[in-house]
Coordinates of C-alpha atoms (C1' of nucleotides) in Angstrom, one line a residue:
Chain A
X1 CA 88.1 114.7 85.7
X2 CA 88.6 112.4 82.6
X3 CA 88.8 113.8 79.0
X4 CA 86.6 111.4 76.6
X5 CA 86.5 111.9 73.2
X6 CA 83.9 110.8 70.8
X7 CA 84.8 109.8 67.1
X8 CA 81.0 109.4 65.6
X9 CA 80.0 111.0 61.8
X10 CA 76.2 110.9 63.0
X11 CA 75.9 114.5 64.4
X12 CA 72.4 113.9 66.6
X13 CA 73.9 110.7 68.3
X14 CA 77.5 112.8 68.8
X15 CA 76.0 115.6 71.0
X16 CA 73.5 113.0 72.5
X17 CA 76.6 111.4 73.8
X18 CA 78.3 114.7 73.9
X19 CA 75.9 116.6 76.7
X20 CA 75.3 113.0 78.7
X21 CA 78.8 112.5 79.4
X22 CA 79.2 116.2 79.6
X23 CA 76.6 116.2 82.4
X24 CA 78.2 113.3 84.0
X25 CA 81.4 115.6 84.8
X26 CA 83.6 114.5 82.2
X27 CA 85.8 116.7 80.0
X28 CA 84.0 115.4 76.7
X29 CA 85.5 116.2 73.2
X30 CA 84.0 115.1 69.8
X31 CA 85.9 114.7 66.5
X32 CA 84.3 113.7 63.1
X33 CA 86.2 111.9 61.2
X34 CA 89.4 109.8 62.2
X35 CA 92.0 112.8 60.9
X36 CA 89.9 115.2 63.3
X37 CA 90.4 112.9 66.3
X38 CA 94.5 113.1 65.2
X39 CA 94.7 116.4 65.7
X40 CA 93.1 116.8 68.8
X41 CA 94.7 113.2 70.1
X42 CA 98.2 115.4 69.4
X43 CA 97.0 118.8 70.9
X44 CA 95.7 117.2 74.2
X45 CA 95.6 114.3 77.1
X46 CA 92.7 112.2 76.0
X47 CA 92.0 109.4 78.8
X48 CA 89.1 107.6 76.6
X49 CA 88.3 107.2 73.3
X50 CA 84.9 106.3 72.5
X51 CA 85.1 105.1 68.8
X52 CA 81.8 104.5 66.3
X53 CA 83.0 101.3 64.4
X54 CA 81.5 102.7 61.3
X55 CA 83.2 105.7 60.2
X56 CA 83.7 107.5 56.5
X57 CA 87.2 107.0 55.5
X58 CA 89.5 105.8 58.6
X59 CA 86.9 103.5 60.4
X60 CA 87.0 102.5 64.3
X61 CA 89.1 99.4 64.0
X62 CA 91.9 101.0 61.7
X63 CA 91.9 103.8 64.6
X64 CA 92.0 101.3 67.4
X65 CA 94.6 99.6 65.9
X66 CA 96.8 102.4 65.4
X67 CA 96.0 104.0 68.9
X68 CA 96.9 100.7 70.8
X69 CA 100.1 100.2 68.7
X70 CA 101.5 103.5 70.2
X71 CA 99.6 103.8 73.5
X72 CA 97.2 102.3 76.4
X73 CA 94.9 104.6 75.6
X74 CA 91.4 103.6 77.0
X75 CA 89.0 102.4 73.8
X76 CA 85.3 101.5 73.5
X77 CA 83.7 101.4 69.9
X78 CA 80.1 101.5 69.2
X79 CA 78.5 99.7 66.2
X80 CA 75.1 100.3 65.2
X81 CA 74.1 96.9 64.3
X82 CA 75.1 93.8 66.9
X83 CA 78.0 92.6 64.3
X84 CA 79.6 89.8 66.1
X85 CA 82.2 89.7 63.2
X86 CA 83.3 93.5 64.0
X87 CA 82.7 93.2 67.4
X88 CA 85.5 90.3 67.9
X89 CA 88.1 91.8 65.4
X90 CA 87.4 94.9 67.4
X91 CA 88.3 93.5 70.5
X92 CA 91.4 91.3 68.7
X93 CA 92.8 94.7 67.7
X94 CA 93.2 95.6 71.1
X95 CA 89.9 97.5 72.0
X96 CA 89.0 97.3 75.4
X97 CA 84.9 97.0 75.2
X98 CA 81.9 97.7 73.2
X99 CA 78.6 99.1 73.1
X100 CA 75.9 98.3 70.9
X101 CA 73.5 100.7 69.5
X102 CA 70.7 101.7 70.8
X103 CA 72.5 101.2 74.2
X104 CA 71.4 101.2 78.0
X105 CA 73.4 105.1 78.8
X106 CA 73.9 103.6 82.1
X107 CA 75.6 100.8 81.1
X108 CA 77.5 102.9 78.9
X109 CA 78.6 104.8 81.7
X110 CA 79.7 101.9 84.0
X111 CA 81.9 100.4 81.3
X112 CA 83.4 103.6 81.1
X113 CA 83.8 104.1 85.1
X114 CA 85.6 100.7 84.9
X115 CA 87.6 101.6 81.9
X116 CA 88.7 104.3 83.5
X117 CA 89.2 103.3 87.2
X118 CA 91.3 100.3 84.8
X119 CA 93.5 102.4 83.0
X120 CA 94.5 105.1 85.7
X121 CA 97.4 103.3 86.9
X122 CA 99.2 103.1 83.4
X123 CA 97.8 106.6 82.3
X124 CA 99.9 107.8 85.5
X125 CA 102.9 105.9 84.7
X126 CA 102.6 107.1 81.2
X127 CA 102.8 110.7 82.8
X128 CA 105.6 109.6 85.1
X129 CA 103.8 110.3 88.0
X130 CA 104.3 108.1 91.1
X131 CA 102.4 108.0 94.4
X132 CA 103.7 106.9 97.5
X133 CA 102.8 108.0 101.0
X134 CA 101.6 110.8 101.0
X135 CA 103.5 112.0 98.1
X136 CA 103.1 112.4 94.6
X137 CA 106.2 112.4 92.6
X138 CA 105.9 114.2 89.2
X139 CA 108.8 113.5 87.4
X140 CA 107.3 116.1 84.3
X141 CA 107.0 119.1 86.9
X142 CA 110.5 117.6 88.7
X143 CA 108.6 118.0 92.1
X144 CA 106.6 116.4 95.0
X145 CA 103.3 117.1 96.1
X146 CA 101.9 116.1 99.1
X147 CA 98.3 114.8 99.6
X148 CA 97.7 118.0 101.8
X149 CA 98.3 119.5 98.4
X150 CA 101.4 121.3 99.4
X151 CA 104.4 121.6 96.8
X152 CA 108.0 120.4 98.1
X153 CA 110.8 121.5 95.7
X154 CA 113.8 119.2 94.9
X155 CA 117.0 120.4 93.6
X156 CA 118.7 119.4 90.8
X157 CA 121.0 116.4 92.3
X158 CA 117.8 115.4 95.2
X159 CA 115.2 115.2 91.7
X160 CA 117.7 113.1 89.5
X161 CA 118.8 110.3 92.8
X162 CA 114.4 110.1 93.6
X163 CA 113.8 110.0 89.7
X164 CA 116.1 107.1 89.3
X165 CA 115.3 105.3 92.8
X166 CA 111.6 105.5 91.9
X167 CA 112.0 103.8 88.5
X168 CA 113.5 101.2 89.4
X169 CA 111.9 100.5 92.7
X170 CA 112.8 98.0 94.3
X171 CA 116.2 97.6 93.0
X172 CA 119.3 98.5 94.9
X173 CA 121.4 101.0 93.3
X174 CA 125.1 101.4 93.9
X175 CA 127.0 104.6 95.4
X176 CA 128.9 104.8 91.6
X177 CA 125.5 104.7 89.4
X178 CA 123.7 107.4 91.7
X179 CA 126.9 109.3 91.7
X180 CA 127.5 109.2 87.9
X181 CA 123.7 110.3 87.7
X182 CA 124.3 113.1 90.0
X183 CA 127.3 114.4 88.7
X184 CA 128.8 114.6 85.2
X185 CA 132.4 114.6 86.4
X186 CA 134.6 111.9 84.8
X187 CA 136.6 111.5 88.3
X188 CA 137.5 112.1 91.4
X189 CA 134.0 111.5 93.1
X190 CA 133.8 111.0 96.8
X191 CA 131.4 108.1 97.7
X192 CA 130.3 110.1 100.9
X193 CA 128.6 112.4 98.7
X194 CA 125.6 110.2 97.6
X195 CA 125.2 109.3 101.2
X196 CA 124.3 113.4 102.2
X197 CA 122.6 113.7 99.0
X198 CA 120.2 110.9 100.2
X199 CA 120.4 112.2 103.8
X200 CA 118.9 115.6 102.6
X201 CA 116.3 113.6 100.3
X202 CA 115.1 111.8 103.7
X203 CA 114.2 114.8 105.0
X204 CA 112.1 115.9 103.0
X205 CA 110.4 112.7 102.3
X206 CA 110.6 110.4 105.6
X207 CA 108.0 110.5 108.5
X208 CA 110.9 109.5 110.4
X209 CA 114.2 110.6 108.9
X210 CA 115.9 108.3 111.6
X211 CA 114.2 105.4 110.5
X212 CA 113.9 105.5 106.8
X213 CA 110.9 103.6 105.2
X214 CA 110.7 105.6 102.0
X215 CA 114.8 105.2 101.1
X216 CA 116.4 102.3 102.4
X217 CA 120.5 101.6 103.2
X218 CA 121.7 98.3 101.4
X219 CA 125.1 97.9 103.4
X220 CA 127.3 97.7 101.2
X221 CA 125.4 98.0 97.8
X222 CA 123.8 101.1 98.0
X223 CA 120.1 102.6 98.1
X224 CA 116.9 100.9 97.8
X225 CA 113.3 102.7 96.8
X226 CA 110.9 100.4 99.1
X227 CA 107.5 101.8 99.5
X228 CA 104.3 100.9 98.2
X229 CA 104.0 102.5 94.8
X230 CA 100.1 102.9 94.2
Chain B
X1 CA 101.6 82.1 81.4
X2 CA 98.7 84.0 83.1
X3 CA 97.1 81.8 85.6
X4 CA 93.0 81.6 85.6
X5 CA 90.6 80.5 87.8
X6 CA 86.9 79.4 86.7
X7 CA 84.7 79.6 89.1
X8 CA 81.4 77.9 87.9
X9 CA 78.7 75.1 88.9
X10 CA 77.4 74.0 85.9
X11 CA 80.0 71.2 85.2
X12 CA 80.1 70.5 81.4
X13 CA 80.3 74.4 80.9
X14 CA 83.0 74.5 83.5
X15 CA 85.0 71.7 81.5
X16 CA 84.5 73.1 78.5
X17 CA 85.7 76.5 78.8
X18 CA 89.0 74.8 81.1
X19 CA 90.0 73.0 78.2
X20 CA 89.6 75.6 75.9
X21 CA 91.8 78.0 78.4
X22 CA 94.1 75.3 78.5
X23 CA 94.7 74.8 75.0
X24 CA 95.4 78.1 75.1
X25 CA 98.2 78.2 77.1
X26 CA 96.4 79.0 80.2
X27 CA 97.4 77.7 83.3
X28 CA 93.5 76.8 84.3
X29 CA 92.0 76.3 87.7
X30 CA 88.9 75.6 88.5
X31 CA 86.3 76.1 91.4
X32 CA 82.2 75.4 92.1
X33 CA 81.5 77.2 94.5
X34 CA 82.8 80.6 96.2
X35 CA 84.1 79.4 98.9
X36 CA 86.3 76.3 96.8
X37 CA 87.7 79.7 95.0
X38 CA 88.6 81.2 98.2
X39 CA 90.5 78.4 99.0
X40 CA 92.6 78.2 95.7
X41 CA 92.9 82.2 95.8
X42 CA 94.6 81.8 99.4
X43 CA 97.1 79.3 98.2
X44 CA 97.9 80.3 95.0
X45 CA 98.7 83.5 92.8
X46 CA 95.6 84.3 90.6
X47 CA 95.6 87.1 87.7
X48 CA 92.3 86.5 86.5
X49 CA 89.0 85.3 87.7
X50 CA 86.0 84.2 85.2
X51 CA 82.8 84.1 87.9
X52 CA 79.4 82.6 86.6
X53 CA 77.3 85.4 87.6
X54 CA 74.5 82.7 88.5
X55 CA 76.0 80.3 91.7
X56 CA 74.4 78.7 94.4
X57 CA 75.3 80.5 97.8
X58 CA 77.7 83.3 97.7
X59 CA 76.8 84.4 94.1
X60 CA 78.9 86.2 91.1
X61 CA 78.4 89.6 92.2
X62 CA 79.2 88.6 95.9
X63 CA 82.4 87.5 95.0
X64 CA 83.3 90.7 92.5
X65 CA 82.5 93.0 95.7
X66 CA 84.6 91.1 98.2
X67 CA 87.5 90.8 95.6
X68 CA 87.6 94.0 93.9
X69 CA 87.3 95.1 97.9
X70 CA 90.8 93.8 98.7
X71 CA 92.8 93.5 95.1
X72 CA 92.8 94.8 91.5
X73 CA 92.7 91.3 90.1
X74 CA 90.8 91.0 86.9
X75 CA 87.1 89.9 87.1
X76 CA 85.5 88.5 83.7
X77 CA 81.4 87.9 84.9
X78 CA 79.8 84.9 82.8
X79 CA 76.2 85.0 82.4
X80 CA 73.3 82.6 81.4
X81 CA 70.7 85.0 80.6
X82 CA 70.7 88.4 78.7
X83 CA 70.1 89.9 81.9
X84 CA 70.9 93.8 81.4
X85 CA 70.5 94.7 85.2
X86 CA 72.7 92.1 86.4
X87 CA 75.2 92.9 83.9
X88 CA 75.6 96.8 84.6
X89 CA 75.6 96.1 88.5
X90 CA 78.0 93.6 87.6
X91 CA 80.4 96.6 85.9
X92 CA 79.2 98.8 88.7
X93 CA 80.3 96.8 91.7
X94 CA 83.8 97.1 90.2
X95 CA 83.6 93.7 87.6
X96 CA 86.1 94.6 84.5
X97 CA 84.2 92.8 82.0
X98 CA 81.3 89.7 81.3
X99 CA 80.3 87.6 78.6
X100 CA 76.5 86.4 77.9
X101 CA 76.2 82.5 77.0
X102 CA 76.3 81.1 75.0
X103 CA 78.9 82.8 73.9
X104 CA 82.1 83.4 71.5
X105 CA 85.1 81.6 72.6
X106 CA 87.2 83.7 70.2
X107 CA 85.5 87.2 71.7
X108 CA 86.1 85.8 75.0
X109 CA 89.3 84.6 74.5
X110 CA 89.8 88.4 73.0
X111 CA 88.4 90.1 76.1
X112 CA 90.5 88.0 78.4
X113 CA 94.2 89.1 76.5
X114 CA 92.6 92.4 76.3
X115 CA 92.6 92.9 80.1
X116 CA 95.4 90.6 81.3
X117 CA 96.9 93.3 78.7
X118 CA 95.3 95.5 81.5
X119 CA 96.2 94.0 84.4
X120 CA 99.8 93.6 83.4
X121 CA 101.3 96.5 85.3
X122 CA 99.4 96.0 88.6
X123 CA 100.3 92.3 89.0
X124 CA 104.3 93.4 88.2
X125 CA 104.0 95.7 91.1
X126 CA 102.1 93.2 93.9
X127 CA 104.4 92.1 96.2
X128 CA 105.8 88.9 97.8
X129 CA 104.6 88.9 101.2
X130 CA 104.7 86.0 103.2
X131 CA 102.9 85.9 106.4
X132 CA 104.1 83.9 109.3
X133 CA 103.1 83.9 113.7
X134 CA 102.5 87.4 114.3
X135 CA 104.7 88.7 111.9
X136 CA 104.8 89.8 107.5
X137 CA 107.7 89.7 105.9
X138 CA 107.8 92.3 103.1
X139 CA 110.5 91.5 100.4
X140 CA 110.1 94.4 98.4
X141 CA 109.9 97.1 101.7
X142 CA 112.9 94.5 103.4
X143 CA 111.2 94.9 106.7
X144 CA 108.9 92.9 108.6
X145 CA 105.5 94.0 110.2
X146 CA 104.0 93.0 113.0
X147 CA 100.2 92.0 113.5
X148 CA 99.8 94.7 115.9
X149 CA 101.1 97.0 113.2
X150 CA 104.5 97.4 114.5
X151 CA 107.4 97.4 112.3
X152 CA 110.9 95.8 112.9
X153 CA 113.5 97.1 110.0
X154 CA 116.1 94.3 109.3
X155 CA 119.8 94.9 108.2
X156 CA 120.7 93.6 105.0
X157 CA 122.7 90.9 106.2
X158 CA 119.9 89.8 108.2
X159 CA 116.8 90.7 105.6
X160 CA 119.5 88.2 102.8
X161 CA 119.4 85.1 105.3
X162 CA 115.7 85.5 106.3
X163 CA 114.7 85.7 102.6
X164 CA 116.5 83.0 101.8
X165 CA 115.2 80.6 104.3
X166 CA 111.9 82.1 103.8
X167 CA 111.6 81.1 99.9
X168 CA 112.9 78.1 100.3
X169 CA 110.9 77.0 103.5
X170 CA 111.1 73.6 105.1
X171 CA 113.9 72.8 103.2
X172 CA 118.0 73.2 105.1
X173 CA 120.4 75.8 103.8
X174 CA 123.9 75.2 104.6
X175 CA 125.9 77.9 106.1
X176 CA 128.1 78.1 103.1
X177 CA 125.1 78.7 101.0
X178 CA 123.7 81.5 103.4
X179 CA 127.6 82.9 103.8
X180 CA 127.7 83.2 100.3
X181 CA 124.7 84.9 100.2
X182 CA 125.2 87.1 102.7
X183 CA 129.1 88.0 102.1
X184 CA 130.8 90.8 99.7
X185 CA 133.8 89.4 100.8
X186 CA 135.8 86.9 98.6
X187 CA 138.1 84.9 100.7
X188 CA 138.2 83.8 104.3
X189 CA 134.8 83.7 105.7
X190 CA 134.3 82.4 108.9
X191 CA 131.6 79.9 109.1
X192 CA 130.6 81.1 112.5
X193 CA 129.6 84.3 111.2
X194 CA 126.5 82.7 110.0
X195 CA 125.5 81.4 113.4
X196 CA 125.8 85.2 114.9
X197 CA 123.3 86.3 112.0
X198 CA 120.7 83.7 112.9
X199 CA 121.1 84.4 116.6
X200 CA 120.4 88.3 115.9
X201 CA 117.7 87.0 113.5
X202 CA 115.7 84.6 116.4
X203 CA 116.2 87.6 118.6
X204 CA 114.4 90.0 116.3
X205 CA 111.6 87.4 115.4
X206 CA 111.4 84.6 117.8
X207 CA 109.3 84.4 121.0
X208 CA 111.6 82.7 122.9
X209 CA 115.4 83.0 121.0
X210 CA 116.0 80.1 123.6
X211 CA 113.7 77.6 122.5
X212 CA 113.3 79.0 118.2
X213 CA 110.5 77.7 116.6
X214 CA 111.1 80.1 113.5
X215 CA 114.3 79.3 112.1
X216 CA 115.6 76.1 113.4
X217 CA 118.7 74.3 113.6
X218 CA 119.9 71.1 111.9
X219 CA 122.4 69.8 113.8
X220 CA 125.5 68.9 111.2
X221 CA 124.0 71.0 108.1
X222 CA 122.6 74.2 108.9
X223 CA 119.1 75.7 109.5
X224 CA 115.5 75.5 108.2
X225 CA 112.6 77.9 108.5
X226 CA 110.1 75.9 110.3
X227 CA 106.9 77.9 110.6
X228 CA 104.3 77.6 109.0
X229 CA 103.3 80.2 106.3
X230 CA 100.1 81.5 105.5
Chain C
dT1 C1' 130.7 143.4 89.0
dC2 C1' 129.7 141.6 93.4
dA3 C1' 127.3 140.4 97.5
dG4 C1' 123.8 137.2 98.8
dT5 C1' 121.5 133.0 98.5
dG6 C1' 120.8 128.3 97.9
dA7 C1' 122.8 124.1 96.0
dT8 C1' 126.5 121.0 96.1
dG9 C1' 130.8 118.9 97.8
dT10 C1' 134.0 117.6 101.7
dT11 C1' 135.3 116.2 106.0
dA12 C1' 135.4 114.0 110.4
dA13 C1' 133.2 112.3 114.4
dA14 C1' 129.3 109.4 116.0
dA15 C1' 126.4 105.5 115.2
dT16 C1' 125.3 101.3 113.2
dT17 C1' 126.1 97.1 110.9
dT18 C1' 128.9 93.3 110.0
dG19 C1' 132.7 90.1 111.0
dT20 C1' 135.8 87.6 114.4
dT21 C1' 137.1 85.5 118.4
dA22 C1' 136.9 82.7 122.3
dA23 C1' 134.5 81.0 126.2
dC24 C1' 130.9 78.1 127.1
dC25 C1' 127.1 74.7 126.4
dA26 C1' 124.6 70.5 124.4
dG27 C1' 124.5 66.0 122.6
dC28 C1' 126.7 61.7 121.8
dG29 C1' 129.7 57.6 121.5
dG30 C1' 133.1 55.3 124.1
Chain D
dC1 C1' 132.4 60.4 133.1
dC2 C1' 135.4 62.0 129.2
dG3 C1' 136.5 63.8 125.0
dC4 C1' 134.7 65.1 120.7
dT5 C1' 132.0 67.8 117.5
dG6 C1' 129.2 71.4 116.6
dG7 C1' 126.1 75.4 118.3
dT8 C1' 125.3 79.5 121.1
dT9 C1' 126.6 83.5 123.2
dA10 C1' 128.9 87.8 124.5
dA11 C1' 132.4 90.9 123.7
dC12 C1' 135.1 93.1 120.7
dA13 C1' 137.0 94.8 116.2
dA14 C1' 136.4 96.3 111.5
dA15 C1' 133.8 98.2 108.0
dT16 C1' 130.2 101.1 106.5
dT17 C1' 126.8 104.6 107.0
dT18 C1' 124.8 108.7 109.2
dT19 C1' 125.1 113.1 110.8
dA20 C1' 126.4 117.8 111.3
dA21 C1' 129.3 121.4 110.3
dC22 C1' 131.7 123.7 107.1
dA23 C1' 133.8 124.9 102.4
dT24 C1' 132.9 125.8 97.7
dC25 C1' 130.4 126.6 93.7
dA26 C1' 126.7 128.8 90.7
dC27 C1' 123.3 131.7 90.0
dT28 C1' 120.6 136.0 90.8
dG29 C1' 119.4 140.6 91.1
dA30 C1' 121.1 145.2 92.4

DNA sequence: TCAGTGATGTTAAAATTTGTTAACCAGCGG
DNA sequence: CCGCTGGTTAACAAATTTTAACATCACTGA
């Protein structure tokens, strides 16, 4: 589930948050201050930031704006008073919503839903983790996993030729630019050896090795990553 | 620019807000009713959709559900009243953001970067599909898919000439042109060559190869893809 | 160290894709 | 009807890829 945390000095409304999201299912930290949040934002994956405008020291929109310089971090800041003037430069600096105080808690929670259900695809790609298939291609743990939830290892050569497929789906890519990924050899490479690399990576991946859908031939360029990445 | 589509009945509102897009830099469409915005949505590549919560027939939330139902494209809700109930179904049934009127121009304007910010990713990975007789023609997956489900893998030679014809339909390519797109080789193409592709071509994708109606020939210049494309 | 194992590299035959050729066909103006 | 131009078709040839079998390498644990 998603990891939310909360950056609010007020300690009652904090845990209020704290136990509703808590008892919605979500991994919920809370953080003081803005220097608190930094050290936990460094420790851990944080999905959501939920962001009281009004902070001692740091405040909300000197935190958005330095969260959304470096990431796509998910951000909703809460204000107590219905400040249009902070609740547009919020937004300018990159927030993504905002709740005024008191708020509805289910409305709260919706915006958060879609926040989240919004930012999944870039949080995954931040990871490096691609879906296709039935697969899920972890480029962190260098392995696939199937929806089944079975592990398939890759070796060393079959990881670097999906790795560099995947990223640039898509796009062909030649015999010489797999090979020179593959191997670190200045010389001397036979072409043919790409082609069994791939061969062996069909297996694995293919419903039907004989008709590849996953890895597809370019004649005469190369190799081709063509399914749906979700 | 980011192309967006207003779909609103109140006309002076409607204006208003399009010339305010515009000025923007938007590229601005604009629709009254929901089934004027399918129309446009058919036709034409969309990335955002602002939706008047309040329309006669097929209303706002109507047209989130259906939408949201078949593509992540990026729903801004516009509402007259203050209407809390409307607005958290809104977010529930999948909507990424709304605005209450009257409103800000410059929040909206903020909330509207903030989640073609968003969107960004998913729209770079949609496809071109282009859909034609019984058949989809995948550009990204270089196949083509049949109605019934079927698949029909093309070779590259053929997937480059259909592709070609494809995205520029109705208008003739010249066999040089499709040689040249088709060939490695530098020197010495036989301008027959062409003719065998498009036969192999009509065979995979015509009805009757005898009497094409797909890709058809221009006596003296070359060929043209003729059908029509939904 | 050394056998054993899995990963990687090489090779050659089989299969597929692409290119060439030539026979044949269709339309058209004399 | 003839000859001309250009298009279609089938058969074949060339190029490229796939496949399987085998050789080699690199690492592991006894």
């Amino acid at each position: 589930m998603a990891h939310i945390l909360i950056i609010e000095d007020e300690p009652v409304t904090r845990a209020t948050l704290a136990s509703y999201l808590d008892a919605q299912g979500y991994k919920v930290s809370q953080a003081e201050t803005a220097e608190n949040a930094e050290s936990i934002l460094e420790k851990q994956d944080v999905d959501l930031l939920l962001v009281d405008i009004n902070l001692p020291g740091k405040d909300g929109l000197q935190i958005t704006r330095e969260q959304r310089a470096k990431s796509e971090l998910g951000i909703i800041l809460v204000t107590g008073r219905d400040d249009e003037i902070d609740r547009i430069v919020g937004l300018e600096l990159g927030a993504d919503d905002y709740v005024c105080k008191p708020f509805n808690r289910r409305e709260l929670l919706a915006r958060l839903k879609n926040l989240l259900r919004r930012t999944e695809d870039v949080r995954r790609l931040s990871r490096r983790i691609y879906r296709f298939g039935k697969f899920q291609f972890d480029v962190a743990a260098r392995h696939l996993q199937t929806v089944e939830g079975g592990c398939i290892s890759l070796t060393r050569a079959e990881f670097e030729v999906l790795d560099m497929l995947v990223s640039r789906a898509g796009e062909v890519a030649s015999r010489d630019a797999l090979m020179s990924r593959v191997t670190h050899r200045q010389y001397g490479a036979n072409p043919r050896t790409v082609d069994v690399l791939i061969r062996r990576l069909r297996s694995k991946l293919e419903e039907d090795p004989a008709s590849p859908r996953v890895i597809t031939t370019v004649h005469g360029e190369g190799y081709v990553f063509t399914a749906p990445l979700n």
